[in-house]
Coordinates of C-alpha atoms and ligand atoms in Angstrom, one line a residue:
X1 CA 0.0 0.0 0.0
X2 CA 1.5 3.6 -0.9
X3 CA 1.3 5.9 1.9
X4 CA 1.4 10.1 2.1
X5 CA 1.1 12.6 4.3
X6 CA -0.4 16.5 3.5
X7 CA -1.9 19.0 5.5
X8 CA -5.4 18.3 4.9
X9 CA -7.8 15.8 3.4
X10 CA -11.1 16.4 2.1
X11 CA -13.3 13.8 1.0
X12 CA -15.7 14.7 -1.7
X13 CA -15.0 16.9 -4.1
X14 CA -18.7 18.5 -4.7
X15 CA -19.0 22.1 -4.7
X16 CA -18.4 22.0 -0.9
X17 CA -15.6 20.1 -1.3
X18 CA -14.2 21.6 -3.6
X19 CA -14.7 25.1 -1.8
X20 CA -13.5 23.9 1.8
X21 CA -10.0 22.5 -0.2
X22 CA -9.4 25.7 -1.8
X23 CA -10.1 28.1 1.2
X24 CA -7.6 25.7 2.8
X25 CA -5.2 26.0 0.1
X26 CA -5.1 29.8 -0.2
X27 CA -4.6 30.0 3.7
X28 CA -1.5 28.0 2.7
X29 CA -1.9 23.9 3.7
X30 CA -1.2 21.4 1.2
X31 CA -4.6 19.7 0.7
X32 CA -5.4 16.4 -1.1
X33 CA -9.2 16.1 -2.5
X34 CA -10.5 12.2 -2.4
X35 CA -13.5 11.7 -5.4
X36 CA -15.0 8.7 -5.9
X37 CA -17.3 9.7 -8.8
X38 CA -17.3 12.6 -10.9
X39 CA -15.3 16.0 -9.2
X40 CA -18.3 18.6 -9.0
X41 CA -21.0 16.5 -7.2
X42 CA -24.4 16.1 -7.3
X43 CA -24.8 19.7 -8.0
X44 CA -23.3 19.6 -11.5
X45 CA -24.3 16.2 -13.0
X46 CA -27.5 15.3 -11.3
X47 CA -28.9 17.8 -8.8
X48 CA -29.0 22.2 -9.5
X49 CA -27.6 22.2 -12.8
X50 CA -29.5 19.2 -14.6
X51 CA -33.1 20.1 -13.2
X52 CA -32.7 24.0 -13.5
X53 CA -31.9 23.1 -17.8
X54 CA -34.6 21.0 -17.8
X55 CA -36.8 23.2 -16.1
X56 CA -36.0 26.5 -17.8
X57 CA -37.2 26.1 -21.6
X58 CA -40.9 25.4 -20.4
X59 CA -40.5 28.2 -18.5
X60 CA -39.3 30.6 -20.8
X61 CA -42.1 29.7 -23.0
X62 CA -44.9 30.2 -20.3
X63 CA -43.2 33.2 -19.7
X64 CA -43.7 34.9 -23.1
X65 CA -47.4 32.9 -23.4
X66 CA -48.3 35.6 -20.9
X67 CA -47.3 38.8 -22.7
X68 CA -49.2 40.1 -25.7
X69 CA -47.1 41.2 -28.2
X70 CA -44.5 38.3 -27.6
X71 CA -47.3 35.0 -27.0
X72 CA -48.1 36.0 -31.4
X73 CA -44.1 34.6 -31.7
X74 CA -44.3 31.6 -29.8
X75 CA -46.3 29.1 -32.3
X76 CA -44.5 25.9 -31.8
X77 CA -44.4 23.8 -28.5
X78 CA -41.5 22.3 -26.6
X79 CA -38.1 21.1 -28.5
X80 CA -38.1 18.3 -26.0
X81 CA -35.2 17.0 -27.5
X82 CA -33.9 20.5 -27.5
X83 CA -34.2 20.7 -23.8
X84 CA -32.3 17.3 -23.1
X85 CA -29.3 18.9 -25.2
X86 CA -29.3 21.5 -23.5
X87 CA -29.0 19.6 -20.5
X88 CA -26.7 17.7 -21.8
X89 CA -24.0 20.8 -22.6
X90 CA -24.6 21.7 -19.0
X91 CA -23.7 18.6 -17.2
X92 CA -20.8 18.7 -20.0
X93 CA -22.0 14.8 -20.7
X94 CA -21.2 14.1 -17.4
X95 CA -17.6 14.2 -18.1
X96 CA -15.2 16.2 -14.9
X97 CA -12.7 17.4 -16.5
X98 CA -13.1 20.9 -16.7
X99 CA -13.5 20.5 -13.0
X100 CA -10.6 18.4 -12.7
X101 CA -8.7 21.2 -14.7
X102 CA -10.2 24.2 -12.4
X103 CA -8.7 21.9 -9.1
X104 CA -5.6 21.7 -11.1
X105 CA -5.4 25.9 -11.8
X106 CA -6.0 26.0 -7.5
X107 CA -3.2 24.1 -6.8
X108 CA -5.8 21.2 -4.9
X109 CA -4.1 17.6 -5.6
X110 CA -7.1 15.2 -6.9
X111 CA -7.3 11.0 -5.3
X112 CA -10.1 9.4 -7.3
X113 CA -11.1 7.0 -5.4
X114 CA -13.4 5.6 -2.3
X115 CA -11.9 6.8 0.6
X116 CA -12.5 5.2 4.4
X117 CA -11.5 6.6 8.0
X118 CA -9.4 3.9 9.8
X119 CA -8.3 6.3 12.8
X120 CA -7.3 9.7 14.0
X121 CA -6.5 11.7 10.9
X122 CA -5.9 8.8 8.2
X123 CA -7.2 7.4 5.5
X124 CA -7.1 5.3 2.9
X125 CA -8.8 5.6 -0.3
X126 CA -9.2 2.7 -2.5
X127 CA -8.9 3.4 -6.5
X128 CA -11.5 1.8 -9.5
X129 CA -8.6 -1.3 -9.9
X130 CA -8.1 -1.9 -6.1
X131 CA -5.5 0.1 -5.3
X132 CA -4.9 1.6 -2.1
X133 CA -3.1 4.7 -0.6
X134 CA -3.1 5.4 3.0
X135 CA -2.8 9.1 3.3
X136 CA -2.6 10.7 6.9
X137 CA -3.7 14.3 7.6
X138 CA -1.2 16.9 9.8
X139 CA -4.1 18.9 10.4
X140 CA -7.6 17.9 9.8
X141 CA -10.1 15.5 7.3
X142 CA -13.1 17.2 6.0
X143 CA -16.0 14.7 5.3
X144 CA -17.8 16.8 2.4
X145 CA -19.4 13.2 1.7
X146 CA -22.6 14.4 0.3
X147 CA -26.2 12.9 0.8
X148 CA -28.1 10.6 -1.6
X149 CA -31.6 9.7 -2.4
X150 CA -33.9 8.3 0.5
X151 CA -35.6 5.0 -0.5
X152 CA -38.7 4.3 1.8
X153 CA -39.4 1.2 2.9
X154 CA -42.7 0.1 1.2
X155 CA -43.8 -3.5 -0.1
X156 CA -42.5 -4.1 -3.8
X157 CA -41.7 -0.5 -4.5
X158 CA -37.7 -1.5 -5.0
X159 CA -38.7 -4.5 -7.4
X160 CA -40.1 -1.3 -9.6
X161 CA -36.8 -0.3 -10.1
X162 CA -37.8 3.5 -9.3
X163 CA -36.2 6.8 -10.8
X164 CA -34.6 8.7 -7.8
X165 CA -33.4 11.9 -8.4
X166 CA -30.4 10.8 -10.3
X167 CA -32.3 9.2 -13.4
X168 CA -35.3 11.8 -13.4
X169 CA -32.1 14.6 -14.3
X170 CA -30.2 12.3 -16.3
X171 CA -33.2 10.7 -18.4
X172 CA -32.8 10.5 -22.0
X173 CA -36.7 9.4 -22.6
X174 CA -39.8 10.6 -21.4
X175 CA -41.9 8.4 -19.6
X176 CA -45.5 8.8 -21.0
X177 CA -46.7 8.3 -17.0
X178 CA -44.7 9.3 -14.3
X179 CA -45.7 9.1 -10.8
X180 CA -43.9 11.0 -8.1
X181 CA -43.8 9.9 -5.1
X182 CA -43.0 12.9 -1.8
X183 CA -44.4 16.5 -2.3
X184 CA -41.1 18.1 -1.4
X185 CA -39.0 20.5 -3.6
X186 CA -37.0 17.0 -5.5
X187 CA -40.6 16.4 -6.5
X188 CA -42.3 19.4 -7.3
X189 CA -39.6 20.3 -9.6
X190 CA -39.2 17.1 -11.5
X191 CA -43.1 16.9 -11.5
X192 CA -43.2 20.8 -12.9
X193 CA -40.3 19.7 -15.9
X194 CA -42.2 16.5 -17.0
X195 CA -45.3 18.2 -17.1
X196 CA -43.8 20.4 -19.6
X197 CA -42.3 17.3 -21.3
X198 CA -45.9 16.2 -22.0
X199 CA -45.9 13.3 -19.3
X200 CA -48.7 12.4 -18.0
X201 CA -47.9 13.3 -14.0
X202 CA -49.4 12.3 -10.9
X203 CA -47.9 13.6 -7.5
X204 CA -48.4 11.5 -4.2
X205 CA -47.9 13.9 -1.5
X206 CA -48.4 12.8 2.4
X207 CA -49.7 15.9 3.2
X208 CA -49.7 19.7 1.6
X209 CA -46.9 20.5 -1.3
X210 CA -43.5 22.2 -0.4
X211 CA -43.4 21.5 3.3
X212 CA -41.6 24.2 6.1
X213 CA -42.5 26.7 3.8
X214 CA -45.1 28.9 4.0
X215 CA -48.6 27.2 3.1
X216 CA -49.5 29.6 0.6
X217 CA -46.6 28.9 -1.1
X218 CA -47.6 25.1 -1.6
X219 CA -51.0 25.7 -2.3
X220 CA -50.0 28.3 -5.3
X221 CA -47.6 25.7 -6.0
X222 CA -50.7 23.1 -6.6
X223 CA -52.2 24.5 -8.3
X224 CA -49.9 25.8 -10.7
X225 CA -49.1 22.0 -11.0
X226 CA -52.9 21.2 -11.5
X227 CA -52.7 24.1 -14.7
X228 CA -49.8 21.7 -16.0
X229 CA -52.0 18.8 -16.3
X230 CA -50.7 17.4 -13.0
X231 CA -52.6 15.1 -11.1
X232 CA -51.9 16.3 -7.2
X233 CA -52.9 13.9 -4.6
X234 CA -52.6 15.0 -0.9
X235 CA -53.1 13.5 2.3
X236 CA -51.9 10.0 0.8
X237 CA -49.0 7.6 1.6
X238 CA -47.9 5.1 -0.4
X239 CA -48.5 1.9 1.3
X240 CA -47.5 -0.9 -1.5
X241 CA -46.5 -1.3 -5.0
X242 CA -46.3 -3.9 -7.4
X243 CA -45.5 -4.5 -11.0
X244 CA -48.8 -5.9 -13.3
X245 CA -47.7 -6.5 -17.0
X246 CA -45.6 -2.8 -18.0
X247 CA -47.7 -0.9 -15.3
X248 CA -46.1 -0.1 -11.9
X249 CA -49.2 -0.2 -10.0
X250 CA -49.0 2.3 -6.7
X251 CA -51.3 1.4 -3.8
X252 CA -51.8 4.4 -1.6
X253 CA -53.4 4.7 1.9
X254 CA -56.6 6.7 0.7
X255 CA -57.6 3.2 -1.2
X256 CA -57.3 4.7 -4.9
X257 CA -54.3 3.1 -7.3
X258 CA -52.1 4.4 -9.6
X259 CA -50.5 2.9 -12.8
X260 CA -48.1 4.3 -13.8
X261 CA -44.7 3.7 -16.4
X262 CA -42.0 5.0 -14.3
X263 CA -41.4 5.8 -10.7
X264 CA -40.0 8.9 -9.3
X265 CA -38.9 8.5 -5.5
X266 CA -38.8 11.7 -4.0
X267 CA -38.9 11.4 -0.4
X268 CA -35.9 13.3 1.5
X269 CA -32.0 12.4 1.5
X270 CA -30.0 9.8 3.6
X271 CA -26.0 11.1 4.1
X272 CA -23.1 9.3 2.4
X273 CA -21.8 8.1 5.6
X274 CA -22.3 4.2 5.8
X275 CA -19.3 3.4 4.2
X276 CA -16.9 6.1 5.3
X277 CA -15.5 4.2 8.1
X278 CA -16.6 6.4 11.6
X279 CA -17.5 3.4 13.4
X280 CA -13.2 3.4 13.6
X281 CA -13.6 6.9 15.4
X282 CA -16.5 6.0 17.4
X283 CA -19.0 7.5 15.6
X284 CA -22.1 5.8 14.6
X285 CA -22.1 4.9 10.2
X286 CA -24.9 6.0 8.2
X287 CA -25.8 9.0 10.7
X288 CA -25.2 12.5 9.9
X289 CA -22.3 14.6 11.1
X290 CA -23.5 16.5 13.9
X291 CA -21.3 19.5 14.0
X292 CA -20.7 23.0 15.9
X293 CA -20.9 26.4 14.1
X294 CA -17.2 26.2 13.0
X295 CA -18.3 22.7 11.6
X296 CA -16.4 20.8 13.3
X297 CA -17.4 17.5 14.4
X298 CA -18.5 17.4 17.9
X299 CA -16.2 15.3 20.0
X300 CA -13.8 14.8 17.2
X301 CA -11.2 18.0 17.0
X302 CA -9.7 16.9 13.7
X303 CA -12.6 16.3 11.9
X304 CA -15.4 18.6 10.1
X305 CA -18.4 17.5 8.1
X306 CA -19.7 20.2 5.5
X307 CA -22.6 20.4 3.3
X308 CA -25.4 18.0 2.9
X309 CA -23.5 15.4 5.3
X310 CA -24.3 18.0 8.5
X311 CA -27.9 18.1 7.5
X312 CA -28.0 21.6 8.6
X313 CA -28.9 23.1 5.5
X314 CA -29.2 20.9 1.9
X315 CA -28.4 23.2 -0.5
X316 CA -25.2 24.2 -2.6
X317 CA -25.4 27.7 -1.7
X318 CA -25.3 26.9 2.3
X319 CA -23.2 24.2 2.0
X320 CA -20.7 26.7 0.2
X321 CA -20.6 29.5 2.5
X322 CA -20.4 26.4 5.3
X323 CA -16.8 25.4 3.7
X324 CA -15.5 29.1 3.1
X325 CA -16.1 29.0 7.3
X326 CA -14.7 25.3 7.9
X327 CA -11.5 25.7 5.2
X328 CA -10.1 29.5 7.2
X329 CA -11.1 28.1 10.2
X330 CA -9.1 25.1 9.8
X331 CA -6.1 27.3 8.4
X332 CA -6.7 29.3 11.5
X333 CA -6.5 26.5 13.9
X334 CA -4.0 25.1 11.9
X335 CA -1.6 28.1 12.1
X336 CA -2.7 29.1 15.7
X337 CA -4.1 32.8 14.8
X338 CA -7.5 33.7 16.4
X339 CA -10.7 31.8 16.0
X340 CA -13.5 34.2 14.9
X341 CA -15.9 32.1 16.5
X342 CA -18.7 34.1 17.7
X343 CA -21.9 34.5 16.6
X344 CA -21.4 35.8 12.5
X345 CA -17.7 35.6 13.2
X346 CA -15.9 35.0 9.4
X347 CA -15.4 31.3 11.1
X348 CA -19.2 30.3 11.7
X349 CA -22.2 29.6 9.4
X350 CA -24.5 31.5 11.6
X351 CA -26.6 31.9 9.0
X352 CA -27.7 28.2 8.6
X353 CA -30.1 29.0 11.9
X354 CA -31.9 31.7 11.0
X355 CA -31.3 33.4 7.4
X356 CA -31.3 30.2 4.7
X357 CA -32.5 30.7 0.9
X358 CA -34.0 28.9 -1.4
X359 CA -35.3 28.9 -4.6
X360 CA -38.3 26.4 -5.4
X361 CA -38.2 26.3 -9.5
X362 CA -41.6 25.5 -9.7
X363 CA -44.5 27.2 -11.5
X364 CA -45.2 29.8 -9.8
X365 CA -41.4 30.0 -8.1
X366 CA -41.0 30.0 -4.8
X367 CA -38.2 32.2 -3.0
X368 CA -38.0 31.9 1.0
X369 CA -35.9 33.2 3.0
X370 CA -35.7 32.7 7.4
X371 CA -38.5 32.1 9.5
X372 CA -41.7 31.3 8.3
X373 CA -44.7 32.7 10.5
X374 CA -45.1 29.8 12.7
X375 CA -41.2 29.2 13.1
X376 CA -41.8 32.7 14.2
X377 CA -44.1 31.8 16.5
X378 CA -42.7 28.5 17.8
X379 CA -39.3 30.6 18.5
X380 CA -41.7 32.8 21.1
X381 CA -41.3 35.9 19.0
X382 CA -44.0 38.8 18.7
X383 CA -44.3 38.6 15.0
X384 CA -46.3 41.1 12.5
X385 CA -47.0 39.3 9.1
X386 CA -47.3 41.6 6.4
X387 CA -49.3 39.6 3.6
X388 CA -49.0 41.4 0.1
X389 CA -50.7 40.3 -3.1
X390 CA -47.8 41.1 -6.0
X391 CA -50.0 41.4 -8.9
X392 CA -50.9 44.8 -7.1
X393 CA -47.1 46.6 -7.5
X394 CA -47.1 47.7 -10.7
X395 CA -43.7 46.2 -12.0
X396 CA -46.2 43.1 -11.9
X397 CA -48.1 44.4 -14.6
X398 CA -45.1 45.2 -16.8
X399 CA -43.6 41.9 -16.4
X400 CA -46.8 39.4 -17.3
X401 CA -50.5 40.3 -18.4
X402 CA -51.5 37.3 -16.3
X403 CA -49.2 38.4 -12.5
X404 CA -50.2 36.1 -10.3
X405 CA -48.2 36.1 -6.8
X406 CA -47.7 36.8 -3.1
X407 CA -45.3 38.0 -0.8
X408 CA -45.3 37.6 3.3
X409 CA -42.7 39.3 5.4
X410 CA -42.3 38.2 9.0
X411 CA -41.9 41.1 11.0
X412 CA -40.0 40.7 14.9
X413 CA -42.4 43.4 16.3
X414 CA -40.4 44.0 19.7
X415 CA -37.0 44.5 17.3
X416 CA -38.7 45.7 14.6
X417 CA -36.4 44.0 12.3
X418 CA -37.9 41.5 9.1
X419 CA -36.9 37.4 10.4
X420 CA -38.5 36.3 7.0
X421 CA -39.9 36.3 3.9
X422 CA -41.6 34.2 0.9
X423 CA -42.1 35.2 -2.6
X424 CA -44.2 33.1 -4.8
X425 CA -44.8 34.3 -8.3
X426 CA -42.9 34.8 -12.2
X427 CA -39.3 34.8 -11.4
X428 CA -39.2 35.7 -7.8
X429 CA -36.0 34.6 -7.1
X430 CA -34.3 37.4 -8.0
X431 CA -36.2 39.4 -5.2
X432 CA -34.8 37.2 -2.3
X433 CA -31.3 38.4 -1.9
X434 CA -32.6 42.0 -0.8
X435 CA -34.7 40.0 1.7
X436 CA -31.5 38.1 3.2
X437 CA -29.6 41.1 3.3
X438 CA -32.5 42.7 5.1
X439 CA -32.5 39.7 7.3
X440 CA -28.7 39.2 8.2
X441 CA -28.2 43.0 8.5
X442 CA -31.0 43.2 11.2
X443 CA -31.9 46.5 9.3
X444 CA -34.2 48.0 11.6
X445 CA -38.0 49.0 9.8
X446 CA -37.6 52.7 10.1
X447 CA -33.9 52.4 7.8
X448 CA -35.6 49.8 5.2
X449 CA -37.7 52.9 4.5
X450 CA -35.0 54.9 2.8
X451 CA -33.8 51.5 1.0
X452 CA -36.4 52.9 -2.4
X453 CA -37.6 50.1 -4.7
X454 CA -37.6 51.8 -8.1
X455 CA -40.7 52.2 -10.2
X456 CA -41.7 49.9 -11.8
X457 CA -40.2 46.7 -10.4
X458 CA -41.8 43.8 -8.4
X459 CA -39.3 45.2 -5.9
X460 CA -42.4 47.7 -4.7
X461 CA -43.2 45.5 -2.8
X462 CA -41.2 46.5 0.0
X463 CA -42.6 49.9 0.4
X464 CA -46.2 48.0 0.3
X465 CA -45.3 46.0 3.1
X466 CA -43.2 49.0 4.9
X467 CA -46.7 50.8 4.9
X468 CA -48.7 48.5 6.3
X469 CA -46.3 48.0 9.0
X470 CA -46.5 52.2 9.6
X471 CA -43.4 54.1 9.7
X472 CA -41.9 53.9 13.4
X473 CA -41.3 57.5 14.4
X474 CA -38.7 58.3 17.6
Ligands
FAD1 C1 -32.7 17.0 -7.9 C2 -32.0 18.0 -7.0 C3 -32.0 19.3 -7.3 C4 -31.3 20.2 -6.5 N1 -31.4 21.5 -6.8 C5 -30.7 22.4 -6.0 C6 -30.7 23.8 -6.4 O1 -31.3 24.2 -7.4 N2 -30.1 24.7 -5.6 C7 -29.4 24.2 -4.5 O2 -28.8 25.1 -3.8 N3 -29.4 22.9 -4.1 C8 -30.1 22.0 -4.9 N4 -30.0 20.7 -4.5 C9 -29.2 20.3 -3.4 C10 -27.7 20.2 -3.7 O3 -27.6 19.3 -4.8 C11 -26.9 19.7 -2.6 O4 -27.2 20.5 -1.4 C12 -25.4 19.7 -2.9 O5 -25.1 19.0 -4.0 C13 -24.6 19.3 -1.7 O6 -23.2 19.4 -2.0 P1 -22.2 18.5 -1.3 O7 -20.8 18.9 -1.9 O8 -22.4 18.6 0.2 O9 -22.5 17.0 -1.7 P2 -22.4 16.3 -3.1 O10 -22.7 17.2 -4.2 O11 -23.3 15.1 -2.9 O12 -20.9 15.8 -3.2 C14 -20.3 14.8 -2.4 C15 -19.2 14.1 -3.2 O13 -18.6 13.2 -2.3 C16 -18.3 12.1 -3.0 N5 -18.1 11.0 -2.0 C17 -19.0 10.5 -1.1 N6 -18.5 9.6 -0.3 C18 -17.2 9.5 -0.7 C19 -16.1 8.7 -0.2 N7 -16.3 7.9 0.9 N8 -14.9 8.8 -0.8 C20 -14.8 9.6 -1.9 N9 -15.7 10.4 -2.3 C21 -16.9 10.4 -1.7 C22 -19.5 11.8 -3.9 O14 -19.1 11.0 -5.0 C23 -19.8 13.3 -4.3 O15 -19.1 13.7 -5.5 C24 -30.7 19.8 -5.3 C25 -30.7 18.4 -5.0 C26 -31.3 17.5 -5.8 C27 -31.3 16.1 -5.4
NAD2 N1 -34.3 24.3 -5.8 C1 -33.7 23.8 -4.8 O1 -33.1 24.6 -4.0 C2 -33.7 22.4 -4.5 C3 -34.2 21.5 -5.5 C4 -34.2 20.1 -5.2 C5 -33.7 19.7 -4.0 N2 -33.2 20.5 -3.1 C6 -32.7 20.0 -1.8 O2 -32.7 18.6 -1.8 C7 -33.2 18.1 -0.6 C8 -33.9 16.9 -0.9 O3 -35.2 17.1 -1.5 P1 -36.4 16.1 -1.4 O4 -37.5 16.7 -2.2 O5 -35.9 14.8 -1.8 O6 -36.7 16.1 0.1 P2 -37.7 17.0 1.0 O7 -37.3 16.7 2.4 O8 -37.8 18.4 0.5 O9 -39.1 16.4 0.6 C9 -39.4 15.0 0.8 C10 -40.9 14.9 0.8 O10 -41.2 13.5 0.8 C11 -42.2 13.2 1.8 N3 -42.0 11.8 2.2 C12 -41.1 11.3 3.0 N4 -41.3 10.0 3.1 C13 -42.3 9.6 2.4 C14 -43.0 8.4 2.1 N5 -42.6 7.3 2.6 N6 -44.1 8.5 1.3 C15 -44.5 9.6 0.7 N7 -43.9 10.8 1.0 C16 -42.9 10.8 1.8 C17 -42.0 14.2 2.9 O11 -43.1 14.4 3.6 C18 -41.6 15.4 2.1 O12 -42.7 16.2 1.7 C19 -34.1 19.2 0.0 O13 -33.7 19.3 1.4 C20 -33.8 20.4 -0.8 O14 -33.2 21.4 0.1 C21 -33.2 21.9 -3.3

């Protein structure tokens, strides 16, 4: 077995990955980056950037549909095959190497292979023809492992051989059924782009659409859905499944069944930890990495888990600004300078508790950002909820003949500072960062008021909501 030493290790080179290993780099460690499938992730081949392509065309189509003037252009349908090219070009055919070539240009040194804790700092990663290295870490291992597609445990549904999110972004065909099974954001999305594909869709959701969010947003989200063709089925769980001829025959709890030609499982994410060797630490495989604000594993100084693996946040974006924390805090601790460790110190995600983005690509969108009203609530805060109907600013009116959309702001009334917000509507995505600024910031009501949306932008809708709060006077 060959056997090297470097400063740090980082398993997984996904976008957190590759962040934490080049944070680490700049601050001046030699860091090796273990991958054993594609460098870039889930994000690139199979997650963000497939589903956004195959989203997007449909999108841009309903989009000029809604605007005389432009709808008179628009007299074919869907390029399906147009759309799966596309995605194609973005997932570069599932081929790394201008990844591999961008770790190269920041100095990161690549392992492929699968790589396995066997004790304090050391590893050893095994390569696609057996080989192994043993590498051992002076400073730290970061396990930016990951997460991958839950599978529930219902009767026959495995012997269906059921997409996950990994075949529904990398599908080449288009099944003429497709039933999606969990009403979260995996499923709302695929279930929005196959619509547009012309499947016929059926969504199984336990209970409302886009859970965690606000409820308006899952209802709009429903029936935007139900406008696609989609058939939405709430308040039913899948309880057995079987396969009868071609059909994959779903049985759910409400006593109705659905046939269907493919299978999308949808139901949440398990993290790529079974296999990674913590029982050799003490910690318990298969579990998530339960870490501190400087993401660092609790109970184990030398080792950090960023990204999915921490569950604290399963998105790129968070997971990102998690590893620019973990890689200068490691350098840091590393080279013995100060720990910036309180609360929104440059070595904490602080954020993950309380300010947390996201982008449902759904039709209508859905942008959130912080607390909904009830987290609100549940935290034992005095909370105003500004409720504002965006087809009333009138940017709305510029950007579609058919605006349809909302917009809540939670408002801390003792602080009178905003602790969320939820867009739903064309292209709201692009209003949330004002609204995490607003939120990390703590900018107090009375200075949002001289933050001017200009005329006419969806954006109005801050001054909307700023006067139905009432400007506080000294
Ligand atoms: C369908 C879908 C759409 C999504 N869309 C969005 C979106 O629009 N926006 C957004 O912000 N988030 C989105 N997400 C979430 C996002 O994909 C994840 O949060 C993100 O990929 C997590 O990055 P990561 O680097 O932590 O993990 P990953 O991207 O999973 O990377 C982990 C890497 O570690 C490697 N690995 C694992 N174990 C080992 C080991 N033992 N040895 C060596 N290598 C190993 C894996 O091969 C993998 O390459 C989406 C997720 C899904 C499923
Ligand atoms: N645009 C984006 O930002 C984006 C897009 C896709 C995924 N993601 C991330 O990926 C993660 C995973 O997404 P996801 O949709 O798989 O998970 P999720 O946790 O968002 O939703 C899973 C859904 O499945 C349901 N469910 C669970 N078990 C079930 C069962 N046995 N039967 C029926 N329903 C069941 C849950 O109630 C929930 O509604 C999310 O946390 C999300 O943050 C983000």
């Amino acid at each position: 077995m060959q056997t090297r030493e470097t400063d740090v290790i980082v398993i997984g080179a996904g976008a957190v990955g590759e962040n934490v290993a080049d944070r680490t780099v700049q601050g001046g460690l030699e860091t090796v980056i273990v991958e054993a499938e594609l460098v870039g992730g889930e994000c690139s081949y199979w997650a963000c950037m497939p589903s956004k392509a195959l989203l997007r065309s449909a999108a841009v189509l309903r989009e000029a549909r809604a605007v005389d003037g432009a709808k008179q252009a628009v007299t074919g349908e869907l390029d399906v095959a147009g759309v799966l090219r596309r995605r194609d070009a973005m997932t570069h055919d599932w081929n790394d190497s201008s990844q591999v070539e961008w770790l190269n240009g920041a100095g990161i040194d690549l392992v492929r292979g699968h790589a396995r804790i066997t004790g304090e700092r050391e590893l050893v990663v095994t390569a696609e023809d057996g080989a192994e290295t043993r590498i051992t870490a002076r400073h730290a291992i970061v396990a930016a492992t990951g997460s991958a597609a839950l599978l529930p445990d219902v009767p026959g549904l495995l012997d269906l051989k059921p997409w996950t999110s990994r075949e529904a972004t990398s599908a080449h065909e288009v099944p003429a059924r497709l039933a999606v099974i969990g009403g979260g954001v995996v499923g709302v999305e695929m279930a929005t782009a196959y619509a547009g594909f012309g499947s016929d869709v059926t969504v199984i959701a336990r209970s409302g659409l886009l859970g965690g969010l606000e409820s308006f947003a899952g209802e709009a989200v429903a029936e935007g859905l139900r406008e696609l063709g989609v058939t939405v089925k709430t308040g039913a769980d899948l309880v057995a499944a079987r396969r009868e001829g071609d059909d994959a025959v779903l049985e759910l709890s409400d006593g109705t069944t659905i046939h269907a030609d493919t299978v999308l499982v949808a139901t949440g994410r398990v993290p790529h930890t079974g296999d990674l060797g913590l029982e050799t630490i003490g910690l318990e495989p298969g579990a998530w990495l339960d870490v501190d604000d400087t993401l660092r594993v609790r109970g184990v100084d030398w080792l950090y888990g960023v990204g999915d693996v921490n569950h604290r946040a399963l998105l790129t974006h968070q997971g990102k600004y998690q590893a620019r924390a973990a890689g200068d805090v490691i350098v840091a601790r590393a080279k013995g300078t100060t720990v910036d460790d309180a609360p929104w110190g440059a070595h904490v995600a602080t954020a993950d508790h309380s300010a947390v983005p996201q982008v449902v690509f759904s039709h209508p969108e859905v942008a959130s950002v912080g607390l909904t009203e009830k987290q609100a609530r549940n935290a034992g805060l005095e909370v105003r909820v500004l409720d504002y109907d965006l087809s009333w600013v009138a940017g709305a009116s510029t950007v579609s003949d058919d605006y349809r959309g909302q917009a809540r702001a939670i408002v801390d009334a003792e602080r009178e500072v905003i602790v969320g917000a939820t867009f739903v509507g064309p292209a709201v995505g692009e209003l949330l960062q004002a609204a995490t600024i607003a939120i990390v910031g703590e900018v107090p009501i009375s200075r949002l008021w001289h933050a001017v949306p200009p005329y006419p932008t969806v954006s109005e809708v801050w001054l909307r909501w700023l006067e139905s709060f009432g400007r506080p006077t000294p």
